[in-house]
Backbone as ProteinMPNN parsed JSONL, in Angstrom:
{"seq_chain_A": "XXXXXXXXXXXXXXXXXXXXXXXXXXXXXXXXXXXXXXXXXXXXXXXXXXXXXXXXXXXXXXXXXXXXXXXXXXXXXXXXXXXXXXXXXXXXXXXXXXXXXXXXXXXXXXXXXXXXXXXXXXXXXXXXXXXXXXXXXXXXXXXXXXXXXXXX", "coords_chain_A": {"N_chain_A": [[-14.384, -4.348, 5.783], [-14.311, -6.02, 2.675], [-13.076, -7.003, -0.351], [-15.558, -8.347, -3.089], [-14.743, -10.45, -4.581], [-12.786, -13.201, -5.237], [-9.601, -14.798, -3.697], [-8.753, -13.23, -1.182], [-8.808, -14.374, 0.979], [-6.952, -14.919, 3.355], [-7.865, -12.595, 4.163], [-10.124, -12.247, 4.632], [-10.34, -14.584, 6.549], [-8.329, -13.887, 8.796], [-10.397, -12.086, 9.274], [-12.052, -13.374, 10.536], [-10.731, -14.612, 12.522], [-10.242, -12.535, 14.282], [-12.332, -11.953, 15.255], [-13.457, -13.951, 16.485], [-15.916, -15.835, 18.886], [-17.137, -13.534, 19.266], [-20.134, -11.124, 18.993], [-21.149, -10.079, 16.076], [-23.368, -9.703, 14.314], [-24.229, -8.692, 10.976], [-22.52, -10.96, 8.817], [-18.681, -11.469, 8.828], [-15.993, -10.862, 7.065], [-18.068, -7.827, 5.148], [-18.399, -8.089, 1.86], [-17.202, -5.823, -0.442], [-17.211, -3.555, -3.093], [-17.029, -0.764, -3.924], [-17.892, 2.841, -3.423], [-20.642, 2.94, -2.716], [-21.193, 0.386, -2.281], [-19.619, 0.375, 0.173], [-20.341, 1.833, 1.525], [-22.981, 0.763, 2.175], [-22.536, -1.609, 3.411], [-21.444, -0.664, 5.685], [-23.503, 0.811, 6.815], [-25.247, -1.327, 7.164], [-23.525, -2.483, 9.009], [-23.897, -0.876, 11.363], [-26.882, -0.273, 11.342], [-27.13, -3.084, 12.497], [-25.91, -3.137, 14.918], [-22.928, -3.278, 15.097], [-20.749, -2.06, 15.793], [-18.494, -2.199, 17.432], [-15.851, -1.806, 17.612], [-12.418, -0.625, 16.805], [-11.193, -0.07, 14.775], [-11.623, 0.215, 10.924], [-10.517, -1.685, 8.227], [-10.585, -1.047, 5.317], [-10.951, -2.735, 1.842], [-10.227, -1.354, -0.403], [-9.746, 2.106, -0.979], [-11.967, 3.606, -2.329], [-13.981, 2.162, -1.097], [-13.73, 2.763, 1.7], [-13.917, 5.114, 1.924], [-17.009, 5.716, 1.061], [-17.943, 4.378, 3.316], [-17.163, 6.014, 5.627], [-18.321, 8.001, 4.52], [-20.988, 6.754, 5.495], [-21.263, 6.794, 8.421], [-20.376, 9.264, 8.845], [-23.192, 10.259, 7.948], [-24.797, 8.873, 10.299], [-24.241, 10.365, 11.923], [-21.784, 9.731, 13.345], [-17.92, 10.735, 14.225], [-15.036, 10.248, 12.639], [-11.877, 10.14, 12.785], [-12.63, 9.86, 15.747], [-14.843, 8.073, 16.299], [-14.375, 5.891, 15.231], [-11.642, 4.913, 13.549], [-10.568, 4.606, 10.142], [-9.609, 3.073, 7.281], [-7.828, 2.872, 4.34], [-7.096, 1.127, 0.858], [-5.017, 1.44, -1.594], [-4.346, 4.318, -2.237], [-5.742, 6.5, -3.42], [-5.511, 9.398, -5.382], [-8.155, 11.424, -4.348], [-8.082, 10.155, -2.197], [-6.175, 11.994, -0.77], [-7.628, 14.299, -0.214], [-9.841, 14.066, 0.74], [-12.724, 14.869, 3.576], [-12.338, 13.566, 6.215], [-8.967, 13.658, 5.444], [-8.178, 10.484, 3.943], [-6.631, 8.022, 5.777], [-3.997, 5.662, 4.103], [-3.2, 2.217, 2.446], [-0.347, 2.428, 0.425], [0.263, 0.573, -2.489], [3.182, -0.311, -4.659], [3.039, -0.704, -7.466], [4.405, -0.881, -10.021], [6.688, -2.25, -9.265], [5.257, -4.73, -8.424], [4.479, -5.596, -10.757], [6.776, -6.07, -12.354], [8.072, -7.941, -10.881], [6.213, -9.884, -10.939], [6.558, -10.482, -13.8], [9.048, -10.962, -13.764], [9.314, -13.635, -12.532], [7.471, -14.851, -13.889], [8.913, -15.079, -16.566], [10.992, -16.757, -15.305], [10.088, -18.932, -15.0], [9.378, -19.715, -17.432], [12.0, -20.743, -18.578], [13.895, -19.04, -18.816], [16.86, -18.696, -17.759], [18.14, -16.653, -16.496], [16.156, -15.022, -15.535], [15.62, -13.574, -11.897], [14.09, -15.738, -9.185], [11.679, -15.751, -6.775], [12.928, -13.901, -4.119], [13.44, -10.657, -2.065], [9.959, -9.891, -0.337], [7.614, -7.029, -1.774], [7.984, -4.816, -0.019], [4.38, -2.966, 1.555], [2.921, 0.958, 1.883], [2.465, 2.751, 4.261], [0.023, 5.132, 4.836], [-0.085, 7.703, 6.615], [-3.291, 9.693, 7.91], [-6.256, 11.85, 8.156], [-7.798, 10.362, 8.893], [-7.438, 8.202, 10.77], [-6.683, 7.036, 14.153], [-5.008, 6.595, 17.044], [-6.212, 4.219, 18.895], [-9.132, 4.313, 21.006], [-9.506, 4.717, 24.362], [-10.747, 2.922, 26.336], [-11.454, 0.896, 24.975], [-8.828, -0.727, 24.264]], "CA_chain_A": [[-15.124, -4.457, 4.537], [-13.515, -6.433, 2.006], [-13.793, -7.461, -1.528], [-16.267, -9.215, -3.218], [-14.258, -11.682, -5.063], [-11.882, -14.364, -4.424], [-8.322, -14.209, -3.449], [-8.639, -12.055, 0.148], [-9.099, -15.388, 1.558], [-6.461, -14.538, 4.407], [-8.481, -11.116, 4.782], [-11.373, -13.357, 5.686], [-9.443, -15.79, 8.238], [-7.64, -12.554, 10.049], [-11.339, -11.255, 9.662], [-12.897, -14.234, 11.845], [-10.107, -15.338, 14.016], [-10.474, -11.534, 15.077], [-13.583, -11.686, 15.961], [-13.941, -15.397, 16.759], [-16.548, -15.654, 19.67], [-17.697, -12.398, 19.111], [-20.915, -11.082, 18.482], [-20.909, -9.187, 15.031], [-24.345, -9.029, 13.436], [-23.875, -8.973, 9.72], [-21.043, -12.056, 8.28], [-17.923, -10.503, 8.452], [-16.094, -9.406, 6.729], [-18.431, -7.946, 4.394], [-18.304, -7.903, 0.286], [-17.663, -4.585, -0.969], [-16.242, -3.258, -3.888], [-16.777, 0.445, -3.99], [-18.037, 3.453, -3.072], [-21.899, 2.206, -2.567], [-21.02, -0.866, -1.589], [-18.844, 0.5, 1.483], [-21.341, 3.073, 2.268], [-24.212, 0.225, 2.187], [-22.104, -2.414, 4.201], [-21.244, 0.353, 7.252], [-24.791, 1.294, 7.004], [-25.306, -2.505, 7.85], [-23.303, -2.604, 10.557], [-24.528, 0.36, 12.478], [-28.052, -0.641, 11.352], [-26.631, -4.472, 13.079], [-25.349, -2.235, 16.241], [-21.861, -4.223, 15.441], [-19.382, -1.177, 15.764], [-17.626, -2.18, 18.652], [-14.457, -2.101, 17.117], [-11.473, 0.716, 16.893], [-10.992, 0.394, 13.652], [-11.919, -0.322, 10.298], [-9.626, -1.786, 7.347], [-11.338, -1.472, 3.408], [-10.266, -3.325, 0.693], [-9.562, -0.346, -1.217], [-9.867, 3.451, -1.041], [-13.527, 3.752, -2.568], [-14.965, 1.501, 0.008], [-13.073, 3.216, 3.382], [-15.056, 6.5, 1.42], [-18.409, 4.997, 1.605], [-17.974, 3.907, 4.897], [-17.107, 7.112, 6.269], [-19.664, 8.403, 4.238], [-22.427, 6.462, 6.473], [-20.353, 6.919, 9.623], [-20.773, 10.583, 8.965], [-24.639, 10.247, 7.966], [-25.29, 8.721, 11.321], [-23.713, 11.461, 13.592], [-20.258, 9.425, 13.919], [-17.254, 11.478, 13.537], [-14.069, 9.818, 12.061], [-11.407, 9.064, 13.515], [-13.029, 9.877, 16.793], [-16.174, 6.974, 16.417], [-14.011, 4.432, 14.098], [-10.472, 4.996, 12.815], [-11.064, 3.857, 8.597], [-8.231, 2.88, 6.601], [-8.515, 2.629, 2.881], [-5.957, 0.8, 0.483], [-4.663, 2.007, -3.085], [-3.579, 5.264, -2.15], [-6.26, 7.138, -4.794], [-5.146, 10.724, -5.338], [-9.074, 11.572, -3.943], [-7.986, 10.142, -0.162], [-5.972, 12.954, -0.057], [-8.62, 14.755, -0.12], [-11.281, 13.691, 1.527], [-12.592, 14.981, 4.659], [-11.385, 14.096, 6.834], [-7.898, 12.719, 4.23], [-7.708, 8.618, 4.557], [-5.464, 7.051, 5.797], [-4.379, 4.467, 3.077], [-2.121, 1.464, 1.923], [0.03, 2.501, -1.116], [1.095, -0.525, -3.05], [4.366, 0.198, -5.495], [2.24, -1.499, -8.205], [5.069, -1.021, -11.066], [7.745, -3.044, -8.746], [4.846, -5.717, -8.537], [4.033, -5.93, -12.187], [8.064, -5.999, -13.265], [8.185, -9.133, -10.014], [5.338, -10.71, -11.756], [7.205, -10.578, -15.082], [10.209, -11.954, -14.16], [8.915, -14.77, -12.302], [7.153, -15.759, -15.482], [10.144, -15.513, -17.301], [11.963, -17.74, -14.749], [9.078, -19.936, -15.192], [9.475, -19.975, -18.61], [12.793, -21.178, -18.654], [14.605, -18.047, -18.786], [17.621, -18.996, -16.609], [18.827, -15.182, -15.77], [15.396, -14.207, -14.73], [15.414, -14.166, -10.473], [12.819, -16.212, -8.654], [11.926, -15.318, -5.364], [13.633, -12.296, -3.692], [12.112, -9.973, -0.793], [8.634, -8.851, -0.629], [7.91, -5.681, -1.684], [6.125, -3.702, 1.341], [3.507, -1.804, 0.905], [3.342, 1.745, 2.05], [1.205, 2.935, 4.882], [0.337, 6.87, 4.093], [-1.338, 8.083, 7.435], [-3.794, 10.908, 7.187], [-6.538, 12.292, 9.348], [-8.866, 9.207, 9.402], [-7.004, 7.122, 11.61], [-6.122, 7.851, 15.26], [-4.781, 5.767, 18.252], [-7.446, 3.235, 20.162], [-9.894, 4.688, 22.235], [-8.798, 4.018, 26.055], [-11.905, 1.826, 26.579], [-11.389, -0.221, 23.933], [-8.136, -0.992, 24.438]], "C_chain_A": [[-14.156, -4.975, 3.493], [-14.414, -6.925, 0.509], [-14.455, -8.485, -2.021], [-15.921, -10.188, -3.868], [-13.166, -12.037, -4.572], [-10.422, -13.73, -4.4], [-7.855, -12.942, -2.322], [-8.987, -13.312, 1.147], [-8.21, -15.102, 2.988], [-6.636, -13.406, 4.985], [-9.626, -11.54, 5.728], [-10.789, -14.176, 6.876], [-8.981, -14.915, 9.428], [-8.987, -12.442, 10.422], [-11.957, -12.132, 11.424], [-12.009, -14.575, 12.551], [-9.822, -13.722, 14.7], [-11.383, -11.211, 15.98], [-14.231, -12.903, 16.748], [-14.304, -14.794, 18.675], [-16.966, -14.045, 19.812], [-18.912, -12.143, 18.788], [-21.198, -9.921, 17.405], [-21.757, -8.88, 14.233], [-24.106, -9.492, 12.149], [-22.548, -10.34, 9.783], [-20.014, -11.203, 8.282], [-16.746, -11.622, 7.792], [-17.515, -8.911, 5.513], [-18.47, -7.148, 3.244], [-18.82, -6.741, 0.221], [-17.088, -4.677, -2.585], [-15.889, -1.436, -4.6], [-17.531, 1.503, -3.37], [-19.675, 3.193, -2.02], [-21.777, 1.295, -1.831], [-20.155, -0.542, 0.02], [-19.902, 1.468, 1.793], [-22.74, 1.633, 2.971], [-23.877, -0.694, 3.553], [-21.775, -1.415, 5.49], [-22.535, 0.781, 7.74], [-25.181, -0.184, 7.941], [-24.816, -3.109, 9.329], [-23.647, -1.829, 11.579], [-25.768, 0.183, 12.604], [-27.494, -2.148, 12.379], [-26.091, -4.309, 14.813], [-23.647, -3.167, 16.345], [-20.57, -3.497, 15.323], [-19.153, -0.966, 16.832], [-16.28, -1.972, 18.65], [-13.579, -1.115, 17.175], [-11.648, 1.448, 15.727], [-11.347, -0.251, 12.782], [-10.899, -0.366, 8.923], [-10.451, -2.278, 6.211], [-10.302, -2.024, 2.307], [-9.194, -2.462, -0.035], [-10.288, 0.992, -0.432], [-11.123, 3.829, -1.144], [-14.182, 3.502, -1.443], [-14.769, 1.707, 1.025], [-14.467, 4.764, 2.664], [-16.749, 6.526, 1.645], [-18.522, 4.69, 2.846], [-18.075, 5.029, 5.696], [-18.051, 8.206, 6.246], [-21.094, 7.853, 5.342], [-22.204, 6.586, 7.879], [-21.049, 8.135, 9.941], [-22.92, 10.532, 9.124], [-25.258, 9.94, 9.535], [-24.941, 9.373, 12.517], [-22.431, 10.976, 13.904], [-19.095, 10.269, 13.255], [-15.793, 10.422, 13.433], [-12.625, 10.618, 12.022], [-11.685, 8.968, 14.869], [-14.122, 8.398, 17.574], [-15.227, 5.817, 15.948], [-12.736, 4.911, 13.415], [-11.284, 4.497, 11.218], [-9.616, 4.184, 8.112], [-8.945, 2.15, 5.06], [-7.032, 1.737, 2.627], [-6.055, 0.975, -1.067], [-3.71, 3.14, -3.224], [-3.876, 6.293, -3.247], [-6.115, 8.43, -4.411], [-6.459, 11.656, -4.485], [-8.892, 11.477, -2.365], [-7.161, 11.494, 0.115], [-6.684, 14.269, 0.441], [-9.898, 15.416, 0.311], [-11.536, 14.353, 2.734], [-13.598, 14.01, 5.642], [-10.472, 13.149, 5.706], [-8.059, 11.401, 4.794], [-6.362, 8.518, 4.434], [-5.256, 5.441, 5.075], [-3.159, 3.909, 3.338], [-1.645, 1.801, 0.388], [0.931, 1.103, -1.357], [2.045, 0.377, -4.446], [4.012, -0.931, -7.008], [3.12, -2.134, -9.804], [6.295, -1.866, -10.585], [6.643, -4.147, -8.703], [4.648, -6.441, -9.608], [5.665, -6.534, -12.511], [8.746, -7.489, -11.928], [7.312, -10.335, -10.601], [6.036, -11.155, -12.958], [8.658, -11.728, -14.589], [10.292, -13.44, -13.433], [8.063, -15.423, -13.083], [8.163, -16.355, -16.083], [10.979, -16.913, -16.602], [11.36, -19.11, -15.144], [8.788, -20.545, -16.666], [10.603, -20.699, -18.982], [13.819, -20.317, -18.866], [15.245, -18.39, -17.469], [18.355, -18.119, -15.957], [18.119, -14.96, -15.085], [15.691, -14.979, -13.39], [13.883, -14.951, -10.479], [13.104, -16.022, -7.52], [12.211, -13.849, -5.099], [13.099, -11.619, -2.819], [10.883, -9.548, -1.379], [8.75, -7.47, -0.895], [6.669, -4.812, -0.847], [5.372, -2.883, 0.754], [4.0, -0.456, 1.849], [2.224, 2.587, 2.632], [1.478, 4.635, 4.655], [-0.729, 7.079, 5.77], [-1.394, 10.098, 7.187], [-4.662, 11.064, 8.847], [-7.736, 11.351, 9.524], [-8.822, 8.255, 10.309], [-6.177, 8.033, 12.973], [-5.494, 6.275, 16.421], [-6.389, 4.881, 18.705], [-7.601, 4.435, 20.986], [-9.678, 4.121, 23.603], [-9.8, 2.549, 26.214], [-12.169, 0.688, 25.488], [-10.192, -1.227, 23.978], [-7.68, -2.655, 25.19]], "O_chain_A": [[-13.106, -4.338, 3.409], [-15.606, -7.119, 0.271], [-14.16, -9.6, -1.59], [-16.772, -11.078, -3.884], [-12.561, -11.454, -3.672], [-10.068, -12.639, -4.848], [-7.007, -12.061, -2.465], [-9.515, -12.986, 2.21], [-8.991, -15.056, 3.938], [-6.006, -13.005, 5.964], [-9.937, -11.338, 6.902], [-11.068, -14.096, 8.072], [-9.165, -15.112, 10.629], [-9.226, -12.596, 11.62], [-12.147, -11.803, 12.595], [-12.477, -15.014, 13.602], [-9.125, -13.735, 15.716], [-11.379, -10.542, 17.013], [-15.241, -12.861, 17.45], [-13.692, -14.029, 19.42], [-16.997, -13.644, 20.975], [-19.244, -13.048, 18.022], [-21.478, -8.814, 17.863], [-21.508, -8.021, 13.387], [-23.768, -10.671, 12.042], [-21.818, -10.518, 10.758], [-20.233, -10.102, 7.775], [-16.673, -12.835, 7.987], [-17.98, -9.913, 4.971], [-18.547, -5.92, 3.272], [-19.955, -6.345, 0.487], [-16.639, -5.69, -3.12], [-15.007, -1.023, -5.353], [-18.063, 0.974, -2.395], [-19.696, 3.28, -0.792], [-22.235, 1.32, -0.689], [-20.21, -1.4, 0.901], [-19.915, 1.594, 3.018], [-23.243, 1.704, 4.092], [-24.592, -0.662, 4.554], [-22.159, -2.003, 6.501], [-22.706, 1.09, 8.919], [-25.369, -0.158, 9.157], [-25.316, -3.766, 10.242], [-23.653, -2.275, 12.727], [-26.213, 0.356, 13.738], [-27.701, -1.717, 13.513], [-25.956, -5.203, 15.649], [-23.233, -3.623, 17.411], [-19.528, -4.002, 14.905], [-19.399, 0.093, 17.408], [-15.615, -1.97, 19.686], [-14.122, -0.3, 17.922], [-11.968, 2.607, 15.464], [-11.585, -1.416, 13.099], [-10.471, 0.706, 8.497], [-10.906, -3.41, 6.051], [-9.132, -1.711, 2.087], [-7.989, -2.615, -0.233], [-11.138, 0.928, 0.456], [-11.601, 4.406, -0.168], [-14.851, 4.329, -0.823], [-15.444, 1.029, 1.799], [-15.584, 5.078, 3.075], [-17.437, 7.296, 2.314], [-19.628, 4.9, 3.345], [-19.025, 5.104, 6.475], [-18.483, 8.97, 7.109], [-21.969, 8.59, 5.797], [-23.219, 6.437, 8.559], [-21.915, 8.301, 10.799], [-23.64, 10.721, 10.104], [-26.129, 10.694, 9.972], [-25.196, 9.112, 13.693], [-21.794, 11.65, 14.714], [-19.12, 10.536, 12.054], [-15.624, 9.774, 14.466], [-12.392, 11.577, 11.287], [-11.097, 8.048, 15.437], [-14.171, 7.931, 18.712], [-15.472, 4.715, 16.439], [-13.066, 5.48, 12.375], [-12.445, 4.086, 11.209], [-8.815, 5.08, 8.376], [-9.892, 1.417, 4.774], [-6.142, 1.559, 3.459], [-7.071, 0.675, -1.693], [-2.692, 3.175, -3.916], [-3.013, 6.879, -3.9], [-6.479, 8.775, -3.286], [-6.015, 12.643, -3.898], [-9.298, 12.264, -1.51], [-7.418, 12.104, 1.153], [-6.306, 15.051, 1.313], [-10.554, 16.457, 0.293], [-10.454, 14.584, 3.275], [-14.803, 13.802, 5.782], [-10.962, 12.162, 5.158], [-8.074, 11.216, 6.011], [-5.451, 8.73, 3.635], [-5.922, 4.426, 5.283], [-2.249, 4.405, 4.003], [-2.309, 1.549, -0.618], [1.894, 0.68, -0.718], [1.666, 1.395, -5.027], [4.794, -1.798, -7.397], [2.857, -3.129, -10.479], [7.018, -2.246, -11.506], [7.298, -5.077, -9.174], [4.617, -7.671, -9.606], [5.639, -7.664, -12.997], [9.86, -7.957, -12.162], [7.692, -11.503, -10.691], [6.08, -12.377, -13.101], [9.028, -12.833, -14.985], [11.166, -14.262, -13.706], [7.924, -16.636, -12.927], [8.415, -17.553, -16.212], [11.453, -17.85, -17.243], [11.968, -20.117, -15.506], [8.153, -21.561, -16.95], [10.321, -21.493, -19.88], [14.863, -20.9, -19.161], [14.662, -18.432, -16.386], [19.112, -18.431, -15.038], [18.49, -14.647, -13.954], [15.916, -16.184, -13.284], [12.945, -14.885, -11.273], [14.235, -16.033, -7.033], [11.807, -12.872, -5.73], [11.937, -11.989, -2.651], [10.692, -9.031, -2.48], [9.654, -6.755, -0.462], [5.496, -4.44, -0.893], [5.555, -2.221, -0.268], [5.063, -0.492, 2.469], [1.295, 3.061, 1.978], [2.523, 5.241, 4.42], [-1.869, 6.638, 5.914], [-0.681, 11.03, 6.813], [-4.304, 10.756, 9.984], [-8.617, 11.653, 10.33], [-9.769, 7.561, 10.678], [-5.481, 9.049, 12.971], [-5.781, 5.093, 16.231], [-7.515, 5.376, 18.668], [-6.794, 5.229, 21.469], [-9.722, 2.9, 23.749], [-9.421, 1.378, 26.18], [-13.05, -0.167, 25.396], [-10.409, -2.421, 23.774], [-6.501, -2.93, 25.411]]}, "name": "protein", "num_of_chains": 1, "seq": "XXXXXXXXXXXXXXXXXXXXXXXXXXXXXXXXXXXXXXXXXXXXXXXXXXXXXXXXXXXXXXXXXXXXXXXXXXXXXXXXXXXXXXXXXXXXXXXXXXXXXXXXXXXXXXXXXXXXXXXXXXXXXXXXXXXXXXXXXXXXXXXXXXXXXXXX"}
């Protein structure tokens, strides 16, 4: 489930060269952006019978919540039916039951990378350009489990 606006464009490409020749029902991936919207889109795919999969990776945090939310509604239990992985790392996944497993981004090392690649860009000849990525920060919880043998 991914977001509904632009710039996840390589979320989409992973999405379909994952699934390429596959049969998946709904477009995938498909446009969420929160709680509703991930509940509505999982509803879709289970209504679509297109949860063949291990696991599922949400945009954000909200929309792994929703998801799990309709997961649950339909008798599936989590991480047993569908691993779900959120990303943000909202104080709520810890939470949750069952807790998500999320992506924490280090959002104040991205902002202060942003900045000084302006600056460089500005003509500020101290500021760096470039430099390593800064990883994100996988938090596992109790939503995510190993592959199912038969899936494998």
């Amino acid at each position: 489930l991914a977001g509904a606006r632009g710039g996840h464009q390589q979320g989409r490409e992973g999405g379909r060269r994952a699934h390429a020749g596959r049969e998946t029902g709904p477009e995938w991936p498909i446009p969420t952006a929160g709680i509703r919207q991930g509940y509505e889109g999982m509803a879709r795919l289970l209504a679509a019978g297109a949860l063949g999969e291990t696991a599922l990776f949400c945009n954000n945090d909200a929309t792994a919540l929703g998801a799990i939310r309709a997961l649950h509604e339909a008798g599936l239990r989590v991480p047993e039916a569908l691993s779900v992985v959120g990303c943000d790392d909202l104080e709520l996944a810890a939470h949750a039951v069952p807790s998500l497993t999320t992506v924490r981004q280090d959002f104040a090392a991205l902002c202060q990378r942003a900045l000084d690649l302006m600056a460089g860009l500005l003509g500020n000849e101290g500021a760096p350009l470039g430099g390593l990525p800064i990883a994100p920060l996988r938090i596992p919880r109790e939503s995510s489990a190993a592959p199912r043998e038969e899936n494998k």
